[in-house]
PDB file of C-alpha atoms and ligand atoms in Angstrom:
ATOM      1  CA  UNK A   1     -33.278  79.016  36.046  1.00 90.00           C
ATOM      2  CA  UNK A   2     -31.602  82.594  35.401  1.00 96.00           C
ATOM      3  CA  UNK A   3     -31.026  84.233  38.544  1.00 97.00           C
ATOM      4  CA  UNK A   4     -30.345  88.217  39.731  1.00 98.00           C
ATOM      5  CA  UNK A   5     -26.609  88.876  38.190  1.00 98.00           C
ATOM      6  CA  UNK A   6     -24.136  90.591  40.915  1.00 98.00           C
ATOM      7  CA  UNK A   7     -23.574  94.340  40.231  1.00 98.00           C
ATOM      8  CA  UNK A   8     -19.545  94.502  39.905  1.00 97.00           C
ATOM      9  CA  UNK A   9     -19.787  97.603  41.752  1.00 98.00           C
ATOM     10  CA  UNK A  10     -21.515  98.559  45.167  1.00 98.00           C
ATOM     11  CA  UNK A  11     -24.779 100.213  45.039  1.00 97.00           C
ATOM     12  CA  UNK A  12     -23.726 103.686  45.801  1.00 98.00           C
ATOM     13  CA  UNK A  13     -20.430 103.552  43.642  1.00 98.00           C
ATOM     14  CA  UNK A  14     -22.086 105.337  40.309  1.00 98.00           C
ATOM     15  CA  UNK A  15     -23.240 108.275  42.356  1.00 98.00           C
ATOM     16  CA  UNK A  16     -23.887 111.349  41.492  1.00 97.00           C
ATOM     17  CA  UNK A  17     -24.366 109.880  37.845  1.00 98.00           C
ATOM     18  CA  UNK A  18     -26.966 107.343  39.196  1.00 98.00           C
ATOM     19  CA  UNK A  19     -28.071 106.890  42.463  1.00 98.00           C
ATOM     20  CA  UNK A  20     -28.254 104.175  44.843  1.00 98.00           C
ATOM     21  CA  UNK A  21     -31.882 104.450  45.236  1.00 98.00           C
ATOM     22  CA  UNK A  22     -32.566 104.337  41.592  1.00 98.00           C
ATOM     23  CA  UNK A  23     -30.115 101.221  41.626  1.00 98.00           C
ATOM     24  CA  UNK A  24     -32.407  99.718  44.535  1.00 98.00           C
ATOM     25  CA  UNK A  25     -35.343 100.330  41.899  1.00 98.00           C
ATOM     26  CA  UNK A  26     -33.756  99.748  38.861  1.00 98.00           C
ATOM     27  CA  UNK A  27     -31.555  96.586  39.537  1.00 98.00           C
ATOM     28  CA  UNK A  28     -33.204  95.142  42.572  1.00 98.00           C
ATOM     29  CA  UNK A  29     -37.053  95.688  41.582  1.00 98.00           C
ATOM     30  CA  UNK A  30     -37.557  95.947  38.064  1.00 98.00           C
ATOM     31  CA  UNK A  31     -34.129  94.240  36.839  1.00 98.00           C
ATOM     32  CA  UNK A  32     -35.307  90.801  39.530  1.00 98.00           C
ATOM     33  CA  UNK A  33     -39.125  91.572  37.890  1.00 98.00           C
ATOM     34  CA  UNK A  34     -37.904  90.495  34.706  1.00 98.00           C
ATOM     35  CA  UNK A  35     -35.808  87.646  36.230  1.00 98.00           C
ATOM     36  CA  UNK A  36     -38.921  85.907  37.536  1.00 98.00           C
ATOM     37  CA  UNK A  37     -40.898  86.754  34.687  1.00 98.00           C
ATOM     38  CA  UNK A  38     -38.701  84.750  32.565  1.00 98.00           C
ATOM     39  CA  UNK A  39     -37.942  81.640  35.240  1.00 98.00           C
ATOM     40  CA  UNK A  40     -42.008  81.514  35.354  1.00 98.00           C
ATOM     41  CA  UNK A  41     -42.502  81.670  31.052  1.00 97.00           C
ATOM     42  CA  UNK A  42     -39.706  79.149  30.358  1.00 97.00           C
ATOM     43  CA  UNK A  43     -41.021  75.986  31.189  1.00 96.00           C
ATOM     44  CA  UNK A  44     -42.805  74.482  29.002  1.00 94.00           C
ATOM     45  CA  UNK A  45     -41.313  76.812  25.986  1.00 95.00           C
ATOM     46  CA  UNK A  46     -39.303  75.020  24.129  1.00 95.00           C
ATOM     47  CA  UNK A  47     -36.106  77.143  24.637  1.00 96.00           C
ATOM     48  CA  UNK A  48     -35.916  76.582  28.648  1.00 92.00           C
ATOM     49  CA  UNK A  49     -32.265  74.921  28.302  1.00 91.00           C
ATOM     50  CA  UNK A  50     -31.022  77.593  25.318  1.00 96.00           C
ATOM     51  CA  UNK A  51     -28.485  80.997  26.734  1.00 97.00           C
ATOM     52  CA  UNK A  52     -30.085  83.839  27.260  1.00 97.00           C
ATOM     53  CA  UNK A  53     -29.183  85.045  23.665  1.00 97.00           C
ATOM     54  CA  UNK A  54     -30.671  82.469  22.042  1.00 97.00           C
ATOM     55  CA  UNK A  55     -34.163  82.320  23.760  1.00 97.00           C
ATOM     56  CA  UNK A  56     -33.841  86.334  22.858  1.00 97.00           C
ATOM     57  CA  UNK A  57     -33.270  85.318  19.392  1.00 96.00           C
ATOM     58  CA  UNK A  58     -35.901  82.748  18.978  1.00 96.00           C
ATOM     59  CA  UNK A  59     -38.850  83.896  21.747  1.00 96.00           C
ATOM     60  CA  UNK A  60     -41.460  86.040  20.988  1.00 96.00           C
ATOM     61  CA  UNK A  61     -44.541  87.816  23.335  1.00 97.00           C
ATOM     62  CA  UNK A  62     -44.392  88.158  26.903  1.00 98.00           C
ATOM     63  CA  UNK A  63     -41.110  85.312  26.696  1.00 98.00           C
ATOM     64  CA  UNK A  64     -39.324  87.489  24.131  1.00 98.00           C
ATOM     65  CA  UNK A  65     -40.021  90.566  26.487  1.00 98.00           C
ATOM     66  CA  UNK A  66     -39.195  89.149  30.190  1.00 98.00           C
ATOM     67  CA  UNK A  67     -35.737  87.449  28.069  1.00 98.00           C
ATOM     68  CA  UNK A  68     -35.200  90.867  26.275  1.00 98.00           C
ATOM     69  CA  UNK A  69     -35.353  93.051  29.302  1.00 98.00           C
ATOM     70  CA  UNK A  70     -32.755  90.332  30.758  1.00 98.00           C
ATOM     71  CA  UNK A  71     -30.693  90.895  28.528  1.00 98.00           C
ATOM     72  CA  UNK A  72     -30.658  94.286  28.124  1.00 98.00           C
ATOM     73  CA  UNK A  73     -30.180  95.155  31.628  1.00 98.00           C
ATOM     74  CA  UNK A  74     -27.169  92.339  32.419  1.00 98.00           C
ATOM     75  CA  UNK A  75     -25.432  94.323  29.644  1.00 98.00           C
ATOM     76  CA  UNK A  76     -26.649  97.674  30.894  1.00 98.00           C
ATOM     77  CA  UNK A  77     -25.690  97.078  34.564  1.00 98.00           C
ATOM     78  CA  UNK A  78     -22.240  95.495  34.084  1.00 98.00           C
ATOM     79  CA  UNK A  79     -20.891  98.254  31.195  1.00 98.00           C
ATOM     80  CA  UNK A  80     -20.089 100.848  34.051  1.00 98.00           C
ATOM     81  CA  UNK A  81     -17.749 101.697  36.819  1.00 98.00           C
ATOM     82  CA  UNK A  82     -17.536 103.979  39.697  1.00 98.00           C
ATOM     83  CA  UNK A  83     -16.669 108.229  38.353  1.00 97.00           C
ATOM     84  CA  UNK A  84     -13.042 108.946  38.952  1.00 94.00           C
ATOM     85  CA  UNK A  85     -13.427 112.402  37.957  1.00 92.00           C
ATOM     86  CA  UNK A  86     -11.419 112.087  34.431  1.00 95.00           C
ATOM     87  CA  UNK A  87     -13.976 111.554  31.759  1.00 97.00           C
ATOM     88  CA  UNK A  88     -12.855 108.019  30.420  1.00 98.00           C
ATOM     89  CA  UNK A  89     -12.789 107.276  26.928  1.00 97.00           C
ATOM     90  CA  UNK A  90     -12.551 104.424  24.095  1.00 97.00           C
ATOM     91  CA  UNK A  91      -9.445 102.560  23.603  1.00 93.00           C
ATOM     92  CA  UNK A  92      -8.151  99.983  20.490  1.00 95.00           C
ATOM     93  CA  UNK A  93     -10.057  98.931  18.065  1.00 96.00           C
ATOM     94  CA  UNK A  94     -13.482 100.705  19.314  1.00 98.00           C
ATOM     95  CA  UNK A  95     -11.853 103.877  19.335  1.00 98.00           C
ATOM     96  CA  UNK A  96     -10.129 103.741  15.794  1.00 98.00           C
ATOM     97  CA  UNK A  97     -13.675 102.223  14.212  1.00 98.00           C
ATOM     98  CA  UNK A  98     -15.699 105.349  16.003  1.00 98.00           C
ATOM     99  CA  UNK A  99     -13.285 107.575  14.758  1.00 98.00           C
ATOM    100  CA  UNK A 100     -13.234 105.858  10.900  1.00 98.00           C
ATOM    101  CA  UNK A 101     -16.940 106.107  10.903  1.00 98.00           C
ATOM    102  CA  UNK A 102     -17.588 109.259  13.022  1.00 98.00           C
ATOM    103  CA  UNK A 103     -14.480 111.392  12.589  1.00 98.00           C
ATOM    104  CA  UNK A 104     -14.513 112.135  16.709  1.00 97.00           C
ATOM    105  CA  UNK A 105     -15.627 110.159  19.297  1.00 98.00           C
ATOM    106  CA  UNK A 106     -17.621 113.289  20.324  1.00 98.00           C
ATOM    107  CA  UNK A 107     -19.643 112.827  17.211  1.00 98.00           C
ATOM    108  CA  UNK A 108     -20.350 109.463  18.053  1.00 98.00           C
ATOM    109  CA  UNK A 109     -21.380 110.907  21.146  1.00 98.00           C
ATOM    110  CA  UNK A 110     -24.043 113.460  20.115  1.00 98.00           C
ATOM    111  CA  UNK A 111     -25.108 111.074  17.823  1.00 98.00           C
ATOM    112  CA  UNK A 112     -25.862 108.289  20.624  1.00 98.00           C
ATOM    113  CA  UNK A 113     -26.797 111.185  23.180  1.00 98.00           C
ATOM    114  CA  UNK A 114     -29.655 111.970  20.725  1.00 98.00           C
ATOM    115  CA  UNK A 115     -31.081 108.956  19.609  1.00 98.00           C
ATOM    116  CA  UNK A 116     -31.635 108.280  22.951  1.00 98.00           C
ATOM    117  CA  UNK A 117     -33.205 111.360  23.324  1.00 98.00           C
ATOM    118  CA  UNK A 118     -35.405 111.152  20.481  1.00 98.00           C
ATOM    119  CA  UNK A 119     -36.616 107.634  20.615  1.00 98.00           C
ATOM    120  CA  UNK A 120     -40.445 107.905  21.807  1.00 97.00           C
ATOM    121  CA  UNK A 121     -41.449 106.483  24.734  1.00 96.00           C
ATOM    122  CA  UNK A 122     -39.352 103.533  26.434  1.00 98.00           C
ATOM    123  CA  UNK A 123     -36.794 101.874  24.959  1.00 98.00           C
ATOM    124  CA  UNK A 124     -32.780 101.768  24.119  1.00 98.00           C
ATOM    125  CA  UNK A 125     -29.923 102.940  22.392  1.00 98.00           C
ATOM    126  CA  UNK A 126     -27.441 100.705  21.460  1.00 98.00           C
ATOM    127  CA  UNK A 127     -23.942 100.736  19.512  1.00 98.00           C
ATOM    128  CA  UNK A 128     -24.081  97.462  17.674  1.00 98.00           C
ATOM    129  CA  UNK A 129     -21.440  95.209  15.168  1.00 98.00           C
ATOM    130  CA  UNK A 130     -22.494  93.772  12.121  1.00 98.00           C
ATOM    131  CA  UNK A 131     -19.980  90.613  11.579  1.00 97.00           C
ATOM    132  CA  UNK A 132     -17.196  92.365   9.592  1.00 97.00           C
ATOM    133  CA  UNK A 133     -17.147  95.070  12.814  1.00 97.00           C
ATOM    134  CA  UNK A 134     -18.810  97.572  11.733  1.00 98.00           C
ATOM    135  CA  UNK A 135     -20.786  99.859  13.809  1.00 98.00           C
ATOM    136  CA  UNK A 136     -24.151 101.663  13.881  1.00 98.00           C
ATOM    137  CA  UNK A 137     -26.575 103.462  16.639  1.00 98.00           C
ATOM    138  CA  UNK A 138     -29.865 101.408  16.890  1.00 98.00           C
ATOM    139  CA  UNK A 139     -32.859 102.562  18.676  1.00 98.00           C
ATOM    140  CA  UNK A 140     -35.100  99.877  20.225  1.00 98.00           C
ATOM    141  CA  UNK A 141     -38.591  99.697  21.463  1.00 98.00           C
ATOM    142  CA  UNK A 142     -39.694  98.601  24.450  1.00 98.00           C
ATOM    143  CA  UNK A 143     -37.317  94.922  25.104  1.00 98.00           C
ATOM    144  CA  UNK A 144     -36.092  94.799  21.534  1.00 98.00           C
ATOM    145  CA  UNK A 145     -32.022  94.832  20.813  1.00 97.00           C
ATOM    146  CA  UNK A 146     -29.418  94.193  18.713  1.00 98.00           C
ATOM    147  CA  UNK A 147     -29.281  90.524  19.058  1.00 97.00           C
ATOM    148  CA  UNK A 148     -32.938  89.907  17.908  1.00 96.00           C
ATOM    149  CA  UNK A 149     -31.834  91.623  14.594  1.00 97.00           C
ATOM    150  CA  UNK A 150     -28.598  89.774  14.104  1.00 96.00           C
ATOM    151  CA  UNK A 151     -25.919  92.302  15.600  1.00 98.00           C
ATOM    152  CA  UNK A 152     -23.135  92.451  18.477  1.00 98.00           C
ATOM    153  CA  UNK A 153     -24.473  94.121  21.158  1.00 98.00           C
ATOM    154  CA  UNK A 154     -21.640  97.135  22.339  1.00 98.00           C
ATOM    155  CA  UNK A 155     -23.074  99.536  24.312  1.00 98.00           C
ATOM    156  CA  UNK A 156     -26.994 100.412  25.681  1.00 98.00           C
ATOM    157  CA  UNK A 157     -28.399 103.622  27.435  1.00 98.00           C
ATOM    158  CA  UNK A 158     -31.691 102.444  29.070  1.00 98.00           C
ATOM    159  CA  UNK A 159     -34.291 105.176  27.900  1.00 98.00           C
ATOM    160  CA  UNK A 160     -37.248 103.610  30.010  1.00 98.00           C
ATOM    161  CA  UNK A 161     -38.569 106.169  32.720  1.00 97.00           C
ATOM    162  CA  UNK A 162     -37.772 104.070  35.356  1.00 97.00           C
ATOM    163  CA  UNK A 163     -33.704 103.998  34.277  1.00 98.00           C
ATOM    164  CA  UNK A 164     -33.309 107.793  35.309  1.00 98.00           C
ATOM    165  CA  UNK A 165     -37.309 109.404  36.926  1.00 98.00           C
ATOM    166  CA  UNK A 166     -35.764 109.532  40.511  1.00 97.00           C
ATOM    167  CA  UNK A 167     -32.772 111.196  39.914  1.00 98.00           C
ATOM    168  CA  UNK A 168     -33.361 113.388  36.606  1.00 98.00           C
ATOM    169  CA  UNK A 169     -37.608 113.451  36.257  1.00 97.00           C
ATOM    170  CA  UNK A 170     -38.146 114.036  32.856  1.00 97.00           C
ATOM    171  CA  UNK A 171     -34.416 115.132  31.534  1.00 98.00           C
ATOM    172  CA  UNK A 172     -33.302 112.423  29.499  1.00 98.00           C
ATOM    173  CA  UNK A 173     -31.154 114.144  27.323  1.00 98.00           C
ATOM    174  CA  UNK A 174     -29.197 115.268  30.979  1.00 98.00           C
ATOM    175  CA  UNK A 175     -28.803 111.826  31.869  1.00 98.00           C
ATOM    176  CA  UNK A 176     -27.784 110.620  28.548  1.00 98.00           C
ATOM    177  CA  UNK A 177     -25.196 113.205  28.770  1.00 98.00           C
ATOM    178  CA  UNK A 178     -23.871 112.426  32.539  1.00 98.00           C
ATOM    179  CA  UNK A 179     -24.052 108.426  31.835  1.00 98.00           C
ATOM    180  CA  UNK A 180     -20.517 109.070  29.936  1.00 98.00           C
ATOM    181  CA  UNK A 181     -18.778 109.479  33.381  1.00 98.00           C
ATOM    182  CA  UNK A 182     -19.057 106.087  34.079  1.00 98.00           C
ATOM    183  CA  UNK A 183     -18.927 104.044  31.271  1.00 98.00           C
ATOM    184  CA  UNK A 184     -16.751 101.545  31.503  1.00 98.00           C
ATOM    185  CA  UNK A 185     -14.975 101.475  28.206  1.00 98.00           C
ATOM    186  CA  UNK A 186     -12.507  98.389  29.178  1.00 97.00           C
ATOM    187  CA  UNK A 187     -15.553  96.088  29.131  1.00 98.00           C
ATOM    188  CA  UNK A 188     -17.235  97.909  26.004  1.00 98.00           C
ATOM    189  CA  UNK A 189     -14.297  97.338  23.957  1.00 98.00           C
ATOM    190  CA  UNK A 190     -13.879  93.401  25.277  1.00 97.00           C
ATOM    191  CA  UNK A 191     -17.905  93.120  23.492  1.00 98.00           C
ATOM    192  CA  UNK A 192     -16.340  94.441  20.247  1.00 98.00           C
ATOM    193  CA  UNK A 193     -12.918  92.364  19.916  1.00 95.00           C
ATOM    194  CA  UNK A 194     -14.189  89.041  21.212  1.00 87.00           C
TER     195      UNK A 194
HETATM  196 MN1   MN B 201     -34.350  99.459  32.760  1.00 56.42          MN
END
């Protein structure tokens, strides 16, 4: 049985970036949707006693969806922290392998910022590892990710509706943009070194 993961923040602590009543929505409708969704699927599967990556990497269907969406959103939710006002930034390793492959971390930036932007209809963007560390931007339909495909998962920007319709409506490329404010690049770079 998977259950609801704890946010590592409170509800209102990523405000004005995202809101505690898209947080209500987001992690305690749609995020515990998902949940039972896959606690109802698994039985019965074959992969009931696998970690979540693993069904991921092996489901397909409604299993590979409900697992998916798990995924993606325990990574999602626990990659930020409250704003401070300072725009944080990479550290380490992540931050000399952006800059290697990207020159400035602000290219890697617009680069992200508009994949997101430009991937049709729901999905993600991700910054993902191959096994000898190096990085690319993949855009992902619907549940799909990096681990399906054989990479790290880094870093994901939710680009479903329901991520950002209370708060923004239809600007996606604005909340792309404001989701830097509270990334939490301490845990992002502990996903690329471990
Ligand atoms: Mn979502």
């Amino acid at each position: 049985m998977f259950k609801l993961i704890d946010l590592p923040y409170a509800q209102y602590a990523l405000e004005p970036v995202i809101s505690s009543r898209t947080l209500e929505f987001h992690y305690g409708k749609h995020l515990q949707a998902y949940v039972d969704n896959l606690n109802k699927l698994l039985p019965g599967s074959g992969l009931d006693e696998l970690p979540l990556e693993e069904i991921v990497a092996k489901s397909s269907g409604a299993l590979f969806n409900n697992a998916g969406q798990v995924l993606n959103h325990e990574l999602y939710f626990t990659q930020f922290a409250a704003p401070t006002g300072a725009l944080p930034a990479p550290t380490g390793n992540l931050k000399a392998q952006i800059e290697k492959q990207w020159g400035r971390v602000d290219a890697f930036k617009a680069e992200f910022e508009a994949k997101g932007t430009g991937l049709f209809g729901s999905g993600w963007v991700w910054l993902q590892a191959d096994a000898a560390g190096e990085l690319s931007i993949g855009q992902y339909v619907g549940a799909d990710n990096p681990v399906a495909h054989g990479f790290k998962p880094i870093l994901t920007f939710d680009v479903w509706e329901h991520a950002y319709y209370l708060d923004y409506q239809n600007r996606r490329a604005a909340h792309l943009q404001a989701l830097w404010q509270i990334v939490d690049w301490e845990v992002v770079e502990d996903r690329y070194t471990k």
